[in-house]
Coordinates of C-alpha atoms in Angstrom, one line a residue:
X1 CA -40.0 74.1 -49.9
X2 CA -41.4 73.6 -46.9
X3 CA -40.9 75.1 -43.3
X4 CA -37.8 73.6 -41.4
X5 CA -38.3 73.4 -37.3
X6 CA -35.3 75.9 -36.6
X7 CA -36.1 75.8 -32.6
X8 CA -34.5 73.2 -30.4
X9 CA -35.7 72.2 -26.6
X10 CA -32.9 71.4 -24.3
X11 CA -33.4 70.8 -20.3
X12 CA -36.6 72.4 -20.8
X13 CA -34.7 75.7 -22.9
X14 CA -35.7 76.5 -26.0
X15 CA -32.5 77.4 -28.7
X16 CA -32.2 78.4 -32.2
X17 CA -30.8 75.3 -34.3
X18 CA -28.9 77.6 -36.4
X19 CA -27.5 80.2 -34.2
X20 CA -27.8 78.5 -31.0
X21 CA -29.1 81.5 -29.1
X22 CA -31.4 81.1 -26.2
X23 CA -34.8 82.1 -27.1
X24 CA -36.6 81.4 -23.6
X25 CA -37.9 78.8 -21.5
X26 CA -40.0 75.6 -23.5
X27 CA -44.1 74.8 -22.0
X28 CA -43.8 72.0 -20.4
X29 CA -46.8 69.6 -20.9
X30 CA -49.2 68.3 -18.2
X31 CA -50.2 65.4 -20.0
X32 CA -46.8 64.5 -20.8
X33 CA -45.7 64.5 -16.9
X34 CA -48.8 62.8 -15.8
X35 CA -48.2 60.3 -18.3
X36 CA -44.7 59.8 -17.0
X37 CA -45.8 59.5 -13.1
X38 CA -48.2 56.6 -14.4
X39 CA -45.0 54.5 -16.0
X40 CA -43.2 55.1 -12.5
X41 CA -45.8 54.0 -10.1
X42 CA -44.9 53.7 -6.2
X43 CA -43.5 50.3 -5.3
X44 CA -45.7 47.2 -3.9
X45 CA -45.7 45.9 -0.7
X46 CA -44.3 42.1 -0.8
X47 CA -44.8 39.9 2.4
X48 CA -44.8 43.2 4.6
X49 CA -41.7 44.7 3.1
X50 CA -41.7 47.7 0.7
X51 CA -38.6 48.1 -1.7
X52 CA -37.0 51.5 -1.4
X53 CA -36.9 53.4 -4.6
X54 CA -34.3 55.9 -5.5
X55 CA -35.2 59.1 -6.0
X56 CA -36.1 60.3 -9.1
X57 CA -35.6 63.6 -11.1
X58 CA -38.6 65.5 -12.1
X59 CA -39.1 64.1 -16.1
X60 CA -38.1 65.9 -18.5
X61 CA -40.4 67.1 -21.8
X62 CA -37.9 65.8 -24.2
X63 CA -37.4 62.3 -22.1
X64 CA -41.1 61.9 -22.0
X65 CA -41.2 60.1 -25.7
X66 CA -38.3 57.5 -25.1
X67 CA -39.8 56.6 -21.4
X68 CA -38.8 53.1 -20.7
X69 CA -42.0 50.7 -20.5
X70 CA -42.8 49.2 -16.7
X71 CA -41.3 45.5 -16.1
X72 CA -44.0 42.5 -15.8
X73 CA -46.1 42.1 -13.1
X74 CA -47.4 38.4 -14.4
X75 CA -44.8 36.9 -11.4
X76 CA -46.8 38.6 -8.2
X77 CA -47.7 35.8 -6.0
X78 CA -50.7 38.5 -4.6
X79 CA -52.3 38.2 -7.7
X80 CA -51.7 34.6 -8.7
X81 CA -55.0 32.5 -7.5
X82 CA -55.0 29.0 -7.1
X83 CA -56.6 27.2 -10.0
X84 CA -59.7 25.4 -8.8
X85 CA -59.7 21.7 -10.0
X86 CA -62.7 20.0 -11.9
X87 CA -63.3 16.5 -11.8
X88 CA -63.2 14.8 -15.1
X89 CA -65.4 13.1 -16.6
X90 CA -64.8 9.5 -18.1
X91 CA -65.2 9.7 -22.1
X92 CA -66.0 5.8 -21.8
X93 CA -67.2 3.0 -20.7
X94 CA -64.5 1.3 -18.4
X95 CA -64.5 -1.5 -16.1
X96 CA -64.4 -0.3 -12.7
X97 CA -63.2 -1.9 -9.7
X98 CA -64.4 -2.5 -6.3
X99 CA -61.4 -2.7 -4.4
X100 CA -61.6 0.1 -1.8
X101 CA -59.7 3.0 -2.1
X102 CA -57.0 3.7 0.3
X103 CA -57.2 7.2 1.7
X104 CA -53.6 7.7 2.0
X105 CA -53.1 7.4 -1.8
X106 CA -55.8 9.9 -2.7
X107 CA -54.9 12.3 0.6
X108 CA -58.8 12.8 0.7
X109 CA -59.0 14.6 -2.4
X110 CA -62.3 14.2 -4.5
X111 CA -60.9 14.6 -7.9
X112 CA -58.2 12.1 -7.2
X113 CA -60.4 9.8 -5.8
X114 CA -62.9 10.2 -8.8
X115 CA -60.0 9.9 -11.4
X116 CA -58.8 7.0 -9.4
X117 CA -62.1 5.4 -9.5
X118 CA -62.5 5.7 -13.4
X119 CA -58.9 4.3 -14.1
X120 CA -59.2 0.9 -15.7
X121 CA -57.5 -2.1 -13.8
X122 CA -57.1 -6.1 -14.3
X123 CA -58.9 -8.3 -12.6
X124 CA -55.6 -9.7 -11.8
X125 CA -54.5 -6.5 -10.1
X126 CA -53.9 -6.6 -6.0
X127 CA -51.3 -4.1 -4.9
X128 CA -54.4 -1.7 -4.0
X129 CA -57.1 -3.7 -3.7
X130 CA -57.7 -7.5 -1.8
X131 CA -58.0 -9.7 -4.5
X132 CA -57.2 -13.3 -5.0
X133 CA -53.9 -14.8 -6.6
X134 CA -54.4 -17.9 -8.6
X135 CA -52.2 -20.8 -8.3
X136 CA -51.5 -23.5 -10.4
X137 CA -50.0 -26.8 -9.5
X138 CA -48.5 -29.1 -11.8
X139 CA -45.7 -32.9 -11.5
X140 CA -41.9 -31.8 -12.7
X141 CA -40.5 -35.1 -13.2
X142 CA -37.4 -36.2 -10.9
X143 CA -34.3 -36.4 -13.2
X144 CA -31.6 -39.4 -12.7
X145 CA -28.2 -38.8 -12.2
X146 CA -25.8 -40.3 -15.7
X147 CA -24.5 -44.0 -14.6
X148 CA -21.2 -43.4 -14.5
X149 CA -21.5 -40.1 -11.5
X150 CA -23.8 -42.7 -9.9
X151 CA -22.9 -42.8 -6.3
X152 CA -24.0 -45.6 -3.9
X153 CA -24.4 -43.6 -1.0
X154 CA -25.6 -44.9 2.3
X155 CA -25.1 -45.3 5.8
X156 CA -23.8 -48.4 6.0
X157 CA -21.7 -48.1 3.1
X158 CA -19.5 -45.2 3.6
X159 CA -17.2 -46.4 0.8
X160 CA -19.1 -45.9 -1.8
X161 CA -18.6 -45.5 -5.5
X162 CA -17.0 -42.3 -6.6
X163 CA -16.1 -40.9 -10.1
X164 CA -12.5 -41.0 -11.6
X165 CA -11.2 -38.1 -10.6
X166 CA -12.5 -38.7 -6.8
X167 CA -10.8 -42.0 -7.2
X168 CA -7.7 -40.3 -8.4
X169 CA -8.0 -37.4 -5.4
X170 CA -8.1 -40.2 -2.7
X171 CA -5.0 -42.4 -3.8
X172 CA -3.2 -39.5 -3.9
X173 CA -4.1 -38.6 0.1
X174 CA -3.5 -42.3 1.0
X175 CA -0.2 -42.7 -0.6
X176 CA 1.5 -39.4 0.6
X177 CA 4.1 -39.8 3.4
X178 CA 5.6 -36.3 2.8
X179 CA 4.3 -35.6 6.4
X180 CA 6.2 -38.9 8.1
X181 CA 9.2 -37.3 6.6
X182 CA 11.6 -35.5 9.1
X183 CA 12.3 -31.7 8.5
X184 CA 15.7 -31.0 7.6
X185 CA 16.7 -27.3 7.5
X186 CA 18.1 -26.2 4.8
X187 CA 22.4 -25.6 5.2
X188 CA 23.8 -22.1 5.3
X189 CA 25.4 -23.0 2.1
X190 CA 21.9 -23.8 0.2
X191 CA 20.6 -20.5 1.8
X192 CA 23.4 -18.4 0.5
X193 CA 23.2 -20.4 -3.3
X194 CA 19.6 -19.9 -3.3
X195 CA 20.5 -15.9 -2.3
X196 CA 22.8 -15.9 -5.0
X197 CA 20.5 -17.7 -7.6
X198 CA 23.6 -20.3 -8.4
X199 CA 23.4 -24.3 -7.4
X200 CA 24.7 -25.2 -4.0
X201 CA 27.4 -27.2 -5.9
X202 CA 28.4 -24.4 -7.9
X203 CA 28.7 -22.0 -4.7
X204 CA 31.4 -24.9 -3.0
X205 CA 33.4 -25.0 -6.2
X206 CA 33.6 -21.1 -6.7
X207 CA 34.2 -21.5 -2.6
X208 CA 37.2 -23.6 -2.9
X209 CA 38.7 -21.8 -5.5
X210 CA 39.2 -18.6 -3.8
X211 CA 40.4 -20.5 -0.7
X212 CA 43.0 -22.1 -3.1
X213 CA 43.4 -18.8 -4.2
X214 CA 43.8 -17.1 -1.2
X215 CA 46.2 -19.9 0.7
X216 CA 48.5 -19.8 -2.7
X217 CA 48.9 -16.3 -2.1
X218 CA 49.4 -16.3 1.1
X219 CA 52.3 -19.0 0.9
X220 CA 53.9 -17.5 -2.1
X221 CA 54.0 -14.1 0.3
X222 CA 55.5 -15.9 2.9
X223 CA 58.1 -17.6 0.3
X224 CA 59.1 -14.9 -1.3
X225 CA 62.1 -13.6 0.5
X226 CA 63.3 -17.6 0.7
X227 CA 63.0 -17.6 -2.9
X228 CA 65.0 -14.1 -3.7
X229 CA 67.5 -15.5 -1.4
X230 CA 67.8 -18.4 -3.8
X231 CA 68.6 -16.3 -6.7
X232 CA 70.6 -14.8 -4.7
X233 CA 72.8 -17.4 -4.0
X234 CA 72.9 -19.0 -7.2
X235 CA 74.3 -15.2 -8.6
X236 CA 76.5 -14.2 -6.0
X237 CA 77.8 -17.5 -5.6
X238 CA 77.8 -17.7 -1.6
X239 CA 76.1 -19.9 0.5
X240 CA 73.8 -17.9 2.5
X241 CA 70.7 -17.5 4.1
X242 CA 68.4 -16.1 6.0
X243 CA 68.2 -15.9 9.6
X244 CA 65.5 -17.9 10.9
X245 CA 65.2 -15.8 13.8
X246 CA 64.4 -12.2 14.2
X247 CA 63.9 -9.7 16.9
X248 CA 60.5 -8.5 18.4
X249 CA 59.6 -5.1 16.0
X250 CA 61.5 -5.8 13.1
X251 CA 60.9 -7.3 9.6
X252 CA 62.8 -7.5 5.9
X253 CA 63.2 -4.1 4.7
X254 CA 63.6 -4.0 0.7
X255 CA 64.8 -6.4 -1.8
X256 CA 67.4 -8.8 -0.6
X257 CA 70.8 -6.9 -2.6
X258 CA 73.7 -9.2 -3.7
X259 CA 76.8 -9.1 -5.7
X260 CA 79.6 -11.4 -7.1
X261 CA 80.9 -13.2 -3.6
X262 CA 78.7 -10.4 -1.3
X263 CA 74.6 -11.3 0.4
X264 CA 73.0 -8.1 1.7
X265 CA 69.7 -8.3 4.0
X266 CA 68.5 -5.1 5.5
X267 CA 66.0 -5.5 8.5
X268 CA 64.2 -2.3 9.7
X269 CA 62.1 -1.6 13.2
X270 CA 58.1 -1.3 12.7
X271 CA 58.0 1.4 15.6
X272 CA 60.7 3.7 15.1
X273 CA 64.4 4.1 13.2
X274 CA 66.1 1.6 14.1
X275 CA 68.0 -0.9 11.6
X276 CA 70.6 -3.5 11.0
X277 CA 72.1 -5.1 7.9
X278 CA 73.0 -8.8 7.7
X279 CA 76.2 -8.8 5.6
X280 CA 77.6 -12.7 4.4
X281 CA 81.0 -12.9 2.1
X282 CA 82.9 -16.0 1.0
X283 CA 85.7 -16.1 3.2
X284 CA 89.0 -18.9 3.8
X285 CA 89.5 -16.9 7.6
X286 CA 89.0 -18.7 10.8
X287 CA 88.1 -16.9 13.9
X288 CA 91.8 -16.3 14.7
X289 CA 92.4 -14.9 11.0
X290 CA 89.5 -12.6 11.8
X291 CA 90.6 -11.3 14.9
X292 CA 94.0 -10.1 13.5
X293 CA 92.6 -8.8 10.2
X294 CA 89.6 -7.2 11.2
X295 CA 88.7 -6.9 14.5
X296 CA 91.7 -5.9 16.8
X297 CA 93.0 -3.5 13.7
X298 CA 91.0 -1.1 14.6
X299 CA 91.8 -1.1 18.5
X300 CA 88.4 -0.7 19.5
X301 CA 87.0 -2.5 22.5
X302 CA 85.4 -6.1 21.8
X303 CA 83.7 -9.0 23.5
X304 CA 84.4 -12.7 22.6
X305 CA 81.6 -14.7 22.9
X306 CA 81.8 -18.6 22.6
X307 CA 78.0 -20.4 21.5
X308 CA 77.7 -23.6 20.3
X309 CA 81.2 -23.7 18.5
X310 CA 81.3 -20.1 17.0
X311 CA 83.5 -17.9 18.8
X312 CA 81.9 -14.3 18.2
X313 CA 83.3 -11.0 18.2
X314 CA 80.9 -8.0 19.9
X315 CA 82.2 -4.8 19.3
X316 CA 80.7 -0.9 18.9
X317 CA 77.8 -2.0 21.6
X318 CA 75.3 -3.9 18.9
X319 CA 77.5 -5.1 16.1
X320 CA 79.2 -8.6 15.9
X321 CA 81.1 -10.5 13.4
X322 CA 82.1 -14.5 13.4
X323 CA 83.5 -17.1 10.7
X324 CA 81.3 -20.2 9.9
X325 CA 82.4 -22.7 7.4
X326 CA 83.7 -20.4 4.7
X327 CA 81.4 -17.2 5.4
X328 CA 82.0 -14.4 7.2
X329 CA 79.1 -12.7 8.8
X330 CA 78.4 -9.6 10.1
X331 CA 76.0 -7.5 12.0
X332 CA 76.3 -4.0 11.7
X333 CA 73.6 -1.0 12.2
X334 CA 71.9 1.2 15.1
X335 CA 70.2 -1.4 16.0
X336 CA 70.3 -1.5 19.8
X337 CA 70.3 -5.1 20.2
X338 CA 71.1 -7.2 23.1
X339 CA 74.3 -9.7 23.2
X340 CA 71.5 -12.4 24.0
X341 CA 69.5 -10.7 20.4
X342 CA 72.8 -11.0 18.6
X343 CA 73.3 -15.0 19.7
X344 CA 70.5 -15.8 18.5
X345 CA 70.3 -14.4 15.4
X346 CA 74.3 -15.8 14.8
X347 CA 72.5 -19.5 15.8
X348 CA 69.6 -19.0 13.3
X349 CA 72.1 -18.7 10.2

């Protein structure tokens, strides 16, 4: 077998590959580090400036193999030369042409203006050059107009013939009167159909029924107490009634209560507390029978009042009682009202 390299070089120290023990410092070669100062030569000057390098380590033997090559210098504009232009030379016969070249399209430049004067060009050609354009000349027939868009046209005929649909066009603009007509402005009931999307007609119908609506309502709210009353009288079996007058502040109160021979109305204050109850009975008493059975029993003070033929009995400050043609009626409550109040609600029954 052969002899095996048992000696290693490491930053310039030599080692045993087996052992690893140091066996002394490795030659370094001359030619080696000269040939690695070449492959890192000192930086160019470009337009005046010089690029700064980074300092570099001294090169080592065992780098020296692996150096990494120098980058291309093909790209140096100081050693790129402007290429000097030939003139060509025409491979043919062509035609020629006379017409003078312009300077500013050549910019005084002898190959363009040789090239320019070898390219080939129609006689026919006169963007660059002053040549003539030839014209020709030649009769286009005048084409009629079909009969029937003939017009007759002249100045002293300014009616003339027209086609159908001109015809047509004018009728129309002599017969309209639509601007003779007198604006009317539309009603605030066709604005508020049209709002609505419904016919005008439609609108006063649904109109009148909710006035008719609304009146019915209104008079079957007013007649409603008249009406209990009513039943009232046809159940109870007395002829009573509602007084037709009532004080300032107060209003019916409740359903209108009854009872064989017995009408209760209740009438209450809007403001405050105060109340007073209508009371009417079938009675045979007269005003003297009254007296003796119901008001001077009791020995409490009372007023007699004479109105209209009713004598009326005013006792306990606002309460009164009185006989009319077979009723007895009777006033009773906190009521506060006046003897003048209590008169005329006695004449409004």
């Amino acid at each position: 077998m052969g002899s095996q390299n048992t000696v290693i070089v490491i930053n310039g120290k030599r080692y045993d590959a087996k052992t690893g023990k140091l066996l002394g410092v490795a030659h370094i070669d001359t030619s080696v580090t000269a040939h690695a100062q070449k492959q890192n030569p000192k930086p160019a000057v470009i337009d005046g400036f010089q690029k700064r390098s980074r300092p570099q380590a001294a090169p080592q033997p065992h780098k020296a193999i692996h150096a990494t090559p120098a980058k291309s210098k093909t790209l140096m504009r100081t050693s790129v030369k402007k290429p000097i232009l030939q003139p060509i030379k025409p491979t043919h016969q062509a035609h020629i042409s006379t017409t003078p070249i312009r300077s500013r399209a050549v910019h005084n430049d002898p190959y363009r203006a040789s090239r320019a004067s070898a390219t080939p060009r129609h006689q026919n050609v006169s963007k660059f050059g002053t040549g003539t354009v030839q014209t020709s000349v030649s009769h286009v027939p005048v084409s009629h107009p079909p009969a029937h868009v003939k017009q007759n046209i002249s100045p002293n005929n300014p009616t003339a013939t027209k086609t159908k649909h001109d015809s047509i066009f004018d009728s129309v603009i002599a017969n309209a009167d639509s601007h003779t007509q007198p604006h009317v402005k539309p009603s605030r009931k066709d604005t508020i159909a049209s709002k609505l999307k419904v016919s005008p007609r439609t609108l006063s119908f649904s109109g009148f029924a909710v006035s008719l609506v609304i009146v019915g309502g209104f008079v079957v709210h007013q007649q409603m107490p008249n009406l209990a009353m009513q039943v009232a009288v046809s159940r109870s079996g007395v002829e009573g009634q509602l007084p037709k007058y009532k004080p300032a502040g107060f209003a019916l109160a409740g359903p209108i209560s009854y009872s064989p021979g017995e009408i209760s109305v209740i009438f209450s204050s809007r403001t405050d507390g105060r109340e007073f109850q209508v009371t009417q009975r079938a009675s045979d008493w007269n005003s003297q029978s009254l007296l003796e059975n119901h008001v001077a029993t009791t020995r409490r003070p009372y007023q007699t009042l004479q109105d209209r033929g009713k004598t009326i009995y005013i006792y306990d400050g606002s309460n009164a009682t009185w006989v009319d043609r077979g009723v007895w009626y009777q006033i009773e409550g906190e009521s506060a009202l006046s003897n003048d109040q209590l008169l005329r609600i006695a004449n409004s029954l």
